[in-house]
XYZ file of C-alpha atoms in Angstrom:
440
model
C -27.140 191.716 -123.004
C -24.322 190.220 -120.883
C -25.118 189.406 -117.275
C -23.667 192.127 -115.036
C -23.100 194.611 -117.869
C -25.138 197.806 -117.393
C -27.843 198.242 -120.063
C -27.029 201.052 -122.491
C -29.456 203.669 -123.795
C -28.911 206.134 -126.635
C -30.899 209.378 -126.264
C -31.950 212.029 -128.793
C -33.461 215.285 -127.483
C -35.129 217.592 -130.028
C -37.024 220.858 -129.693
C -37.064 223.619 -127.113
C -35.401 224.060 -123.699
C -38.601 222.782 -122.012
C -38.133 219.459 -123.842
C -34.461 219.421 -122.840
C -35.530 219.629 -119.177
C -37.854 216.638 -119.760
C -34.900 214.736 -121.262
C -32.697 215.590 -118.277
C -35.344 214.246 -115.885
C -35.752 210.981 -117.776
C -31.977 210.489 -118.011
C -31.507 211.259 -114.303
C -34.077 208.594 -113.397
C -32.513 206.043 -115.754
C -28.993 206.691 -114.475
C -30.248 206.301 -110.895
C -31.482 202.823 -111.899
C -28.109 201.821 -113.319
C -28.635 202.442 -117.041
C -25.703 203.887 -118.967
C -25.818 206.378 -121.830
C -24.387 205.205 -125.150
C -22.803 207.647 -127.583
C -24.125 205.896 -130.699
C -27.370 204.130 -131.577
C -25.667 200.978 -132.842
C -23.864 200.397 -129.533
C -27.031 200.800 -127.452
C -29.640 198.308 -126.261
C -32.458 200.858 -126.794
C -32.887 204.356 -128.281
C -35.184 207.023 -126.785
C -36.208 209.906 -129.063
C -37.743 212.971 -127.380
C -39.648 214.636 -130.231
C -40.840 218.155 -131.071
C -44.245 218.601 -132.730
C -44.649 222.366 -132.851
C -44.231 222.996 -136.604
C -44.322 220.724 -139.640
C -40.564 221.236 -140.112
C -39.989 220.103 -136.493
C -42.205 217.056 -137.052
C -40.143 216.132 -140.116
C -36.942 216.441 -138.092
C -38.487 214.208 -135.401
C -39.610 211.600 -137.932
C -36.128 211.660 -139.474
C -34.521 211.085 -136.060
C -36.903 208.170 -135.378
C -36.102 206.676 -138.801
C -32.370 206.958 -138.144
C -32.772 205.257 -134.763
C -34.863 202.449 -136.299
C -32.309 201.902 -139.066
C -29.286 201.884 -136.745
C -30.807 200.110 -133.761
C -34.404 198.917 -134.251
C -35.479 199.146 -130.598
C -36.926 202.639 -130.237
C -39.072 204.419 -127.634
C -40.630 207.733 -128.674
C -41.748 210.473 -126.275
C -42.315 214.246 -126.340
C -44.697 216.675 -128.022
C -45.165 214.761 -131.267
C -46.058 211.686 -129.220
C -49.187 213.465 -127.940
C -50.745 212.868 -131.392
C -49.094 209.573 -132.343
C -50.998 208.646 -135.530
C -48.405 210.038 -137.956
C -45.550 208.276 -136.102
C -47.434 204.956 -135.920
C -48.221 205.114 -139.633
C -44.542 205.527 -140.616
C -43.039 203.328 -137.890
C -45.482 200.625 -136.719
C -42.784 198.624 -134.894
C -41.805 201.119 -132.198
C -41.629 199.795 -128.623
C -43.686 202.685 -127.206
C -45.005 206.195 -127.980
C -45.876 208.648 -125.196
C -46.562 212.387 -124.960
C -44.564 215.112 -123.168
C -43.846 214.917 -119.410
C -44.961 211.279 -119.263
C -41.802 210.203 -117.450
C -43.347 207.162 -115.764
C -44.640 205.779 -119.085
C -41.194 206.178 -120.673
C -39.537 204.403 -117.722
C -42.156 201.617 -117.824
C -41.442 201.099 -121.539
C -37.693 200.936 -120.832
C -38.213 198.465 -117.960
C -40.383 196.192 -120.153
C -37.821 196.069 -122.953
C -34.674 196.268 -120.851
C -34.953 195.466 -117.124
C -32.636 197.562 -114.921
C -29.447 196.144 -113.504
C -29.138 198.057 -110.274
C -25.683 198.418 -108.748
C -25.618 200.739 -105.708
C -21.830 201.126 -106.030
C -22.029 202.365 -109.623
C -25.269 204.329 -109.517
C -24.104 207.378 -107.603
C -25.802 210.479 -108.984
C -24.773 214.079 -108.519
C -27.421 215.727 -106.288
C -28.480 218.113 -109.061
C -29.270 215.205 -111.420
C -27.915 214.648 -114.945
C -27.756 217.801 -117.070
C -27.522 217.954 -120.856
C -26.407 221.604 -120.874
C -22.791 222.598 -120.065
C -22.001 222.670 -116.344
C -22.120 226.461 -115.981
C -25.733 227.071 -117.021
C -29.018 225.217 -116.608
C -32.648 225.542 -117.622
C -35.051 225.778 -114.679
C -38.581 224.790 -115.697
C -41.149 226.367 -113.353
C -44.410 225.164 -114.919
C -45.919 222.982 -117.618
C -48.625 223.748 -120.168
C -50.351 227.007 -121.075
C -53.756 228.645 -120.551
C -53.488 230.917 -123.606
C -55.256 229.948 -126.810
C -53.200 231.627 -129.526
C -54.771 230.596 -132.831
C -51.460 229.514 -134.420
C -50.346 227.300 -131.529
C -51.196 223.730 -130.460
C -49.000 223.637 -127.330
C -52.050 223.484 -124.962
C -53.279 220.445 -126.944
C -49.865 218.801 -126.638
C -48.892 219.852 -123.108
C -52.230 220.740 -121.484
C -53.225 223.726 -119.368
C -50.882 225.538 -116.978
C -49.544 223.459 -114.075
C -47.155 225.409 -111.818
C -44.589 223.848 -109.495
C -44.697 224.933 -105.831
C -42.210 227.747 -105.144
C -40.194 225.720 -102.617
C -39.808 222.876 -105.136
C -38.404 225.265 -107.775
C -36.109 226.971 -105.264
C -34.758 223.662 -103.946
C -33.852 222.565 -107.490
C -32.259 225.954 -108.202
C -30.219 225.822 -104.984
C -28.905 222.328 -105.864
C -27.905 223.510 -109.332
C -26.030 226.528 -107.968
C -24.311 224.336 -105.345
C -23.180 222.063 -108.212
C -21.447 224.966 -109.972
C -24.208 226.377 -112.206
C -23.627 230.118 -112.661
C -26.646 230.974 -114.817
C -30.252 229.820 -114.358
C -32.476 230.174 -117.421
C -36.078 230.293 -116.173
C -38.370 228.628 -118.734
C -41.923 227.381 -119.217
C -44.559 227.793 -121.931
C -45.715 230.981 -120.206
C -43.258 232.029 -117.487
C -45.119 235.126 -116.267
C -48.345 233.119 -115.716
C -46.513 231.175 -113.002
C -48.739 230.372 -110.018
C -52.101 231.511 -111.450
C -53.414 227.920 -111.463
C -52.497 227.331 -107.799
C -53.780 230.774 -106.734
C -50.207 231.873 -105.917
C -50.123 229.368 -103.026
C -47.353 230.079 -100.486
C -44.866 227.392 -99.473
C -42.162 227.306 -96.803
C -38.654 228.148 -97.953
C -35.798 228.559 -95.447
C -37.323 230.646 -92.649
C -40.124 232.260 -94.654
C -43.213 231.739 -96.778
C -42.783 232.342 -100.524
C -45.818 232.810 -102.750
C -45.899 231.137 -106.151
C -45.845 234.481 -107.991
C -43.585 235.441 -110.883
C -42.076 238.460 -109.093
C -41.680 236.673 -105.717
C -39.978 233.674 -107.354
C -37.640 235.951 -109.338
C -36.691 237.828 -106.151
C -35.852 234.577 -104.307
C -33.898 233.131 -107.253
C -31.832 236.331 -107.319
C -30.677 235.576 -103.758
C -28.949 232.321 -104.769
C -25.871 233.972 -106.266
C -26.253 232.915 -109.936
C -27.349 234.961 -112.931
C -31.112 234.564 -113.471
C -32.422 234.969 -117.030
C -36.198 235.213 -117.633
C -37.416 233.610 -120.865
C -40.823 233.081 -122.583
C -42.492 235.918 -120.676
C -46.042 236.686 -121.873
C -46.582 240.475 -121.560
C -49.053 240.556 -118.648
C -49.292 243.861 -116.693
C -47.479 242.376 -113.655
C -44.285 241.929 -115.723
C -43.729 245.626 -114.870
C -43.076 244.568 -111.240
C -39.964 242.548 -112.192
C -38.120 245.441 -113.888
C -37.015 247.113 -110.596
C -35.388 243.801 -109.524
C -33.033 243.864 -112.520
C -29.425 244.917 -112.275
C -28.068 242.427 -109.740
C -28.430 238.700 -110.320
C -31.795 239.132 -112.084
C -30.377 239.940 -115.493
C -31.667 243.022 -117.327
C -33.095 240.761 -120.031
C -36.654 239.903 -121.017
C -37.669 237.427 -123.694
C -41.229 238.436 -124.659
C -42.838 236.864 -127.747
C -44.819 239.874 -129.048
C -45.537 237.995 -132.363
C -46.827 241.116 -134.221
C -47.605 244.817 -133.800
C -50.756 245.393 -135.828
C -53.924 245.326 -133.707
C -56.024 243.391 -136.226
C -53.369 240.707 -136.803
C -52.949 240.326 -133.023
C -56.719 239.885 -132.633
C -56.667 237.143 -135.277
C -53.791 235.554 -133.340
C -55.706 235.975 -130.041
C -52.750 237.848 -128.548
C -52.730 241.066 -126.427
C -53.573 243.730 -129.013
C -52.815 247.129 -127.402
C -49.366 247.623 -128.907
C -49.401 251.417 -128.382
C -49.624 250.690 -124.642
C -46.862 248.106 -125.074
C -44.598 250.798 -126.558
C -45.290 253.052 -123.557
C -44.417 250.145 -121.231
C -41.155 249.449 -123.108
C -40.144 253.125 -122.795
C -40.941 253.031 -119.064
C -38.981 249.779 -118.591
C -35.943 251.329 -120.255
C -36.219 254.450 -118.090
C -36.196 252.230 -114.989
C -33.535 249.856 -116.330
C -31.371 251.523 -119.029
C -29.383 248.316 -119.645
C -32.514 246.261 -120.400
C -32.188 243.891 -123.379
C -35.445 242.897 -125.061
C -35.631 239.735 -127.118
C -38.771 238.841 -129.034
C -40.211 236.646 -131.746
C -42.506 237.702 -134.581
C -44.547 235.927 -137.251
C -44.817 237.310 -140.784
C -47.342 236.146 -143.362
C -50.074 235.327 -140.833
C -53.382 234.659 -142.677
C -54.934 237.936 -143.822
C -51.789 240.044 -143.147
C -51.971 243.004 -145.563
C -49.067 245.124 -146.780
C -50.125 247.990 -144.477
C -50.426 245.622 -141.486
C -46.902 244.401 -142.178
C -45.726 248.028 -142.493
C -47.192 248.671 -139.015
C -44.906 245.929 -137.697
C -41.813 247.512 -139.309
C -42.753 250.974 -137.952
C -43.351 249.493 -134.490
C -39.913 247.836 -134.552
C -38.269 251.191 -135.322
C -40.047 252.656 -132.310
C -39.581 249.707 -129.906
C -35.891 249.146 -130.757
C -36.011 245.432 -129.905
C -32.424 244.257 -129.271
C -32.722 240.604 -130.344
C -35.299 239.177 -132.689
C -36.373 235.824 -134.077
C -38.774 235.809 -137.008
C -40.859 232.952 -138.411
C -42.749 232.691 -141.659
C -46.258 231.533 -140.731
C -46.733 227.779 -141.144
C -50.118 226.091 -140.783
C -49.926 223.496 -138.010
C -52.347 220.551 -137.964
C -54.991 221.259 -135.318
C -54.378 225.042 -135.069
C -57.513 227.208 -135.371
C -55.635 229.755 -137.542
C -55.822 227.214 -140.391
C -59.471 228.215 -140.897
C -58.680 231.940 -141.338
C -59.233 233.466 -144.775
C -56.735 235.053 -147.175
C -53.567 232.980 -146.710
C -50.437 234.910 -147.672
C -48.538 233.447 -150.669
C -45.135 231.927 -149.846
C -43.175 234.384 -152.002
C -44.747 237.345 -150.109
C -43.972 235.660 -146.762
C -40.334 235.306 -147.841
C -40.132 238.934 -149.044
C -41.592 240.165 -145.740
C -39.248 237.950 -143.720
C -36.262 239.371 -145.616
C -37.496 242.965 -145.161
C -38.045 242.499 -141.433
C -34.668 240.836 -140.867
C -32.890 243.597 -142.818
C -34.640 246.261 -140.709
C -33.801 244.416 -137.491
C -30.151 243.953 -138.488
C -29.772 247.749 -138.640
C -31.462 248.178 -135.243
C -29.349 245.427 -133.675
C -26.105 246.832 -135.138
C -26.889 250.354 -133.849
C -27.749 249.088 -130.367
C -24.604 246.956 -130.172
C -22.422 249.850 -131.384
C -23.429 251.793 -128.269
C -21.647 249.189 -126.177
C -18.233 249.858 -127.762
C -16.002 251.361 -125.054
C -18.115 249.954 -122.190
C -17.182 247.179 -119.763
C -19.440 244.127 -119.757
C -19.537 241.063 -117.575
C -19.169 237.989 -119.802
C -19.705 234.305 -118.990
C -17.314 232.071 -120.967
C -18.869 229.219 -123.017
C -15.901 228.068 -125.146
C -12.143 228.600 -124.910
C -9.568 228.826 -127.692
C -5.792 229.386 -127.755
C -6.055 233.202 -127.592
C -9.743 234.077 -128.034
C -12.632 232.722 -125.974
C -16.320 232.873 -126.828
C -18.840 233.974 -124.225
C -22.057 235.848 -123.591
C -22.878 239.120 -121.895
C -25.936 239.588 -119.699
C -27.733 240.548 -122.932
C -27.204 237.130 -124.567
C -29.076 233.877 -123.951
C -27.249 230.704 -125.055
C -27.827 229.410 -128.597
C -30.343 232.106 -129.612
C -28.556 235.449 -129.164
C -25.165 236.848 -130.099
C -21.731 236.182 -128.611
C -18.832 238.142 -127.162
C -15.400 237.176 -128.505
C -12.846 237.734 -125.756
C -9.069 238.128 -126.145
C -7.168 237.225 -122.989
C -3.487 237.048 -122.041
C -4.094 234.415 -119.424
C -6.065 231.245 -120.125
C -9.795 231.366 -119.402
C -11.943 228.458 -118.282
C -15.472 227.562 -119.370
C -17.840 229.060 -116.790
C -15.558 231.948 -115.809
C -17.323 235.303 -115.483
C -14.924 238.077 -116.526
C -15.082 241.828 -117.111
C -14.499 242.604 -120.797
C -13.739 245.957 -122.400
C -15.749 246.055 -125.648
C -13.598 247.218 -128.569
C -15.826 246.661 -131.598
C -19.262 245.445 -132.652
C -20.796 243.910 -135.769
C -24.473 243.158 -136.552
C -24.897 240.475 -133.896
C -21.670 240.029 -131.870
C -19.236 242.008 -129.723
C -15.420 241.773 -129.564
C -13.197 242.833 -126.681
C -10.454 241.940 -124.240
C -10.357 240.956 -120.572
C -10.171 243.952 -118.251
C -10.661 242.120 -114.959
C -11.674 238.894 -113.234
């Protein structure tokens, strides 16, 4: 490396929004120390790969990214969820500079410093106060806790990321305020288990502005709603106190809940070690929609869980008809090394998993199409993500980035990324809406 030339780092971030937040924190620290980001591996002094280790397919993607970095550069630091159980990585790539698990920022920085000492230049290393973000400027993920206290049988996240560790409320609110001041118009609240926020610290209060704010899910949501940005709640485990957040929805707290129900049959849910009273869940959903008619529910489900019978799967389809979930992600069950569900009897053959996945997605497509059709003729607020010559692409309050549908917006005057506009909805298809600007 030339004397006086800032060291360059290439960065790959894989996996979920929680991992993206980890990447942003590492990059912010490195930029503060004078490191520059390179666009390509072969022009960098070092490559950092932030891995995902949740499913075998994600592990393969991570190993592929590490292999690419080794081939193109050769100096590679690995971090993230797959790094928590490093044996498989070490076996394939014994010459890595360092392997660390998720949230181990200091270890990653130490590994960078050992291989590539910082060249600090106070005139160059000016950081925006909100830090470096990997998302577009107009939205940001706000991580409120790490880890998880649940022990779902199909999941190894607690092994990888540990038990729940919540951030103090004032710490979260300070970060959120900085993001909004920097132009962020939508805060996506994430963690492994968002609604468990504060349980580990006994909902400890902290001083914010002129008041005490308790580290409780509903209190934090209320305060975030005061900052002037849209607030979207994701990865919400269906605890009873989630009911308390519904009355807050309608202003800046978006009428949107992302709740991973995973299944609807009581016996399957017991084998998953998930809340199993789905008849009560249906009653709660009906009550939520009475209180907040615009509520959008997103969920994820697993088909082909060990022991799932045809009638148990049929229960899930019937429950979907009743619950009318707006947005749905579905996974075919995959055994994950270290998950206790691997020991369950009666694995479901792959061809049956695929048939059930297809049947569920076909059923959901009808539900989604019907629910979207109701929005034709209405006016929706839309945040613009991409602009084109005559049609822009955005999202309504019902759409989280990269996982839900889009709204395609025709406009006579040019729109900018991050604009929030009122759109008259003219037509709908299975997943997306189409309309034109009716106001700014």
